[in-house]
């Protein structure tokens, strides 16, 4: 089933999934992630919702796939529900699922929730910061993007090309030409 899902033979993957006598977290994660990765986020979320009536106990892997599907769909309310579920169940936030939550909030225009999420996260990486800074730049929060960019250096993390692209985008959109030049030289 996982092979078919990864090869985007989703009809076969779904057929095998529905023929299983016991659909556990592994098989559910495989098909839900496969649907999301194959650009079928609506089916991914619908299958996850249907599985909630079973005794399925979602883990961070399946929830991250569902959150990525929410990002693709712009399904803010459902994404908020997943975020609350993660907190309620005490599921550990790693940099991967935390970054997806930030990306979801940013792409749905909830800048404040994205910033709140990064403050609450303990395990941040450059991808987490990139999601936040890029989203802030996209939504007209150039000063906040610069502030968070400076935080990366304060915590001893190294920026990457995406970080610089996000900060240069923020500088370009907000007329921070001299600031953009200084960052361009340091890259």
Coordinates of C-alpha atoms in Angstrom, one line a residue:
X1 CA 0.0 0.0 0.0
X2 CA 2.8 2.4 0.9
X3 CA 4.6 1.7 -2.3
X4 CA 1.5 2.4 -4.4
X5 CA 0.8 5.6 -2.5
X6 CA 4.4 6.8 -3.0
X7 CA 4.2 5.9 -6.7
X8 CA 0.9 7.9 -6.9
X9 CA -1.1 4.8 -7.8
X10 CA -3.7 5.9 -5.3
X11 CA -6.5 3.7 -6.6
X12 CA -4.5 0.6 -5.8
X13 CA -3.3 2.1 -2.5
X14 CA -6.9 2.9 -1.4
X15 CA -8.1 -0.5 -2.5
X16 CA -5.5 -2.2 -0.4
X17 CA -6.3 0.0 2.5
X18 CA -10.0 -0.7 2.4
X19 CA -9.4 -4.5 2.0
X20 CA -7.3 -4.6 5.2
X21 CA -8.9 -6.5 8.0
X22 CA -7.4 -4.2 10.6
X23 CA -6.6 -0.5 9.7
X24 CA -4.1 0.7 12.3
X25 CA -2.1 3.9 12.7
X26 CA 0.6 2.7 10.3
X27 CA -1.8 1.9 7.4
X28 CA -3.8 5.1 8.1
X29 CA -0.7 7.2 8.1
X30 CA 0.5 5.7 4.9
X31 CA -2.7 6.3 2.9
X32 CA -3.4 9.8 4.5
X33 CA 0.2 10.9 3.9
X34 CA 0.2 9.4 0.4
X35 CA -3.0 11.4 -0.5
X36 CA -1.5 14.6 0.8
X37 CA 1.8 14.1 -0.9
X38 CA 0.0 13.3 -4.2
X39 CA -1.8 16.7 -4.2
X40 CA -5.1 15.3 -3.0
X41 CA -5.4 17.2 0.3
X42 CA -9.2 17.1 0.5
X43 CA -9.3 13.3 0.3
X44 CA -6.5 13.2 2.9
X45 CA -8.5 15.3 5.4
X46 CA -11.7 13.5 4.6
X47 CA -10.1 10.1 5.2
X48 CA -8.6 11.4 8.5
X49 CA -12.0 12.6 9.6
X50 CA -13.6 9.3 8.8
X51 CA -10.9 7.5 10.7
X52 CA -11.7 9.6 13.8
X53 CA -14.8 7.5 14.4
X54 CA -12.6 4.5 14.8
X55 CA -10.3 3.9 17.7
X56 CA -7.4 5.5 15.8
X57 CA -5.1 7.5 18.1
X58 CA -3.4 9.9 15.8
X59 CA 0.3 10.5 16.4
X60 CA 2.6 13.4 15.3
X61 CA 3.3 11.9 11.9
X62 CA -0.3 11.6 10.8
X63 CA -1.2 15.0 12.3
X64 CA 1.7 16.6 10.4
X65 CA 0.3 15.2 7.1
X66 CA -3.2 16.4 8.0
X67 CA -1.8 19.9 8.8
X68 CA 0.1 20.0 5.4
X69 CA -3.2 19.1 3.8
X70 CA -4.9 22.0 5.7
X71 CA -2.2 24.3 4.4
X72 CA -2.9 23.2 0.8
X73 CA -6.7 23.7 1.3
X74 CA -6.5 26.9 3.4
X75 CA -8.6 25.0 6.0
X76 CA -7.8 27.3 8.9
X77 CA -10.5 26.1 11.3
X78 CA -9.6 22.4 10.8
X79 CA -5.9 23.3 11.2
X80 CA -6.7 25.1 14.4
X81 CA -8.5 22.0 15.6
X82 CA -5.5 19.8 14.9
X83 CA -3.3 22.3 16.7
X84 CA -5.5 22.2 19.7
X85 CA -5.6 18.4 19.5
X86 CA -1.8 18.3 19.6
X87 CA -1.8 20.5 22.7
X88 CA -4.6 18.7 24.4
X89 CA -3.1 15.2 23.9
X90 CA 0.3 16.4 25.0
X91 CA 1.9 15.4 21.7
X92 CA 5.5 16.7 21.6
X93 CA 6.1 19.6 19.3
X94 CA 9.1 19.0 17.2
X95 CA 10.5 21.4 14.7
X96 CA 8.8 19.6 11.9
X97 CA 5.2 19.7 13.0
X98 CA 5.7 23.2 14.6
X99 CA 7.0 24.5 11.3
X100 CA 3.9 23.1 9.5
X101 CA 1.6 24.8 12.1
X102 CA 3.4 28.1 11.6
X103 CA 3.2 27.7 7.8
X104 CA -0.5 26.9 8.0
X105 CA -1.2 30.0 10.1
X106 CA 0.9 32.2 7.8
X107 CA -0.7 31.0 4.6
X108 CA -4.1 31.5 6.2
X109 CA -3.3 35.0 7.2
X110 CA -3.1 34.4 11.0
X111 CA 0.2 36.2 11.6
X112 CA -0.3 36.6 15.3
X113 CA -1.0 32.9 15.8
X114 CA 2.1 32.0 13.8
X115 CA 4.2 34.3 16.1
X116 CA 2.6 32.9 19.2
X117 CA 3.3 29.4 18.0
X118 CA 7.0 30.1 17.4
X119 CA 7.3 31.7 20.9
X120 CA 5.8 28.5 22.4
X121 CA 8.1 26.1 20.5
X122 CA 11.2 24.8 22.1
X123 CA 12.7 23.0 19.1
X124 CA 13.1 25.6 16.3
X125 CA 15.3 25.2 13.3
X126 CA 16.1 27.3 10.3
X127 CA 13.0 26.0 8.4
X128 CA 10.8 27.2 11.3
X129 CA 12.3 30.6 11.1
X130 CA 12.0 30.7 7.3
X131 CA 8.3 29.8 7.4
X132 CA 7.7 32.6 9.9
X133 CA 9.9 35.3 8.2
X134 CA 8.6 34.4 4.7
X135 CA 5.0 34.6 5.9
X136 CA 5.5 37.9 7.7
X137 CA 7.0 39.4 4.5
X138 CA 4.2 38.1 2.5
X139 CA 1.6 39.6 4.8
X140 CA 3.1 43.1 5.1
X141 CA 4.9 42.8 8.4
X142 CA 8.4 43.9 7.3
X143 CA 9.5 45.2 10.7
X144 CA 8.5 41.9 12.4
X145 CA 10.3 39.9 9.7
X146 CA 13.5 41.9 10.4
X147 CA 13.0 41.5 14.1
X148 CA 12.7 37.7 13.8
X149 CA 15.6 37.6 11.4
X150 CA 17.8 39.1 14.0
X151 CA 16.6 36.6 16.5
X152 CA 18.1 33.8 14.4
X153 CA 21.6 35.1 15.0
X154 CA 21.0 35.7 18.7
X155 CA 20.1 32.0 19.3
X156 CA 23.3 31.0 17.4
X157 CA 21.5 29.5 14.3
X158 CA 22.8 29.9 10.8
X159 CA 20.6 31.3 8.1
X160 CA 20.3 29.6 4.7
X161 CA 19.5 30.8 1.2
X162 CA 15.8 30.7 1.8
X163 CA 16.2 32.9 4.9
X164 CA 18.0 35.5 3.0
X165 CA 15.5 35.4 0.1
X166 CA 12.7 35.9 2.7
X167 CA 14.4 38.8 4.3
X168 CA 15.3 40.4 1.0
X169 CA 11.7 40.0 -0.1
X170 CA 10.6 41.8 3.1
X171 CA 13.1 44.6 2.5
X172 CA 12.0 44.9 -1.1
X173 CA 8.3 45.1 -0.3
X174 CA 8.8 47.7 2.4
X175 CA 11.4 50.0 0.8
X176 CA 14.2 49.0 3.2
X177 CA 16.8 49.3 0.5
X178 CA 19.8 50.1 2.7
X179 CA 18.9 47.3 5.1
X180 CA 18.4 44.9 2.2
X181 CA 21.9 45.8 0.8
X182 CA 23.5 45.2 4.2
X183 CA 21.9 41.7 4.3
X184 CA 22.8 41.0 0.7
X185 CA 26.5 41.7 1.5
X186 CA 26.5 39.5 4.6
X187 CA 25.0 36.6 2.6

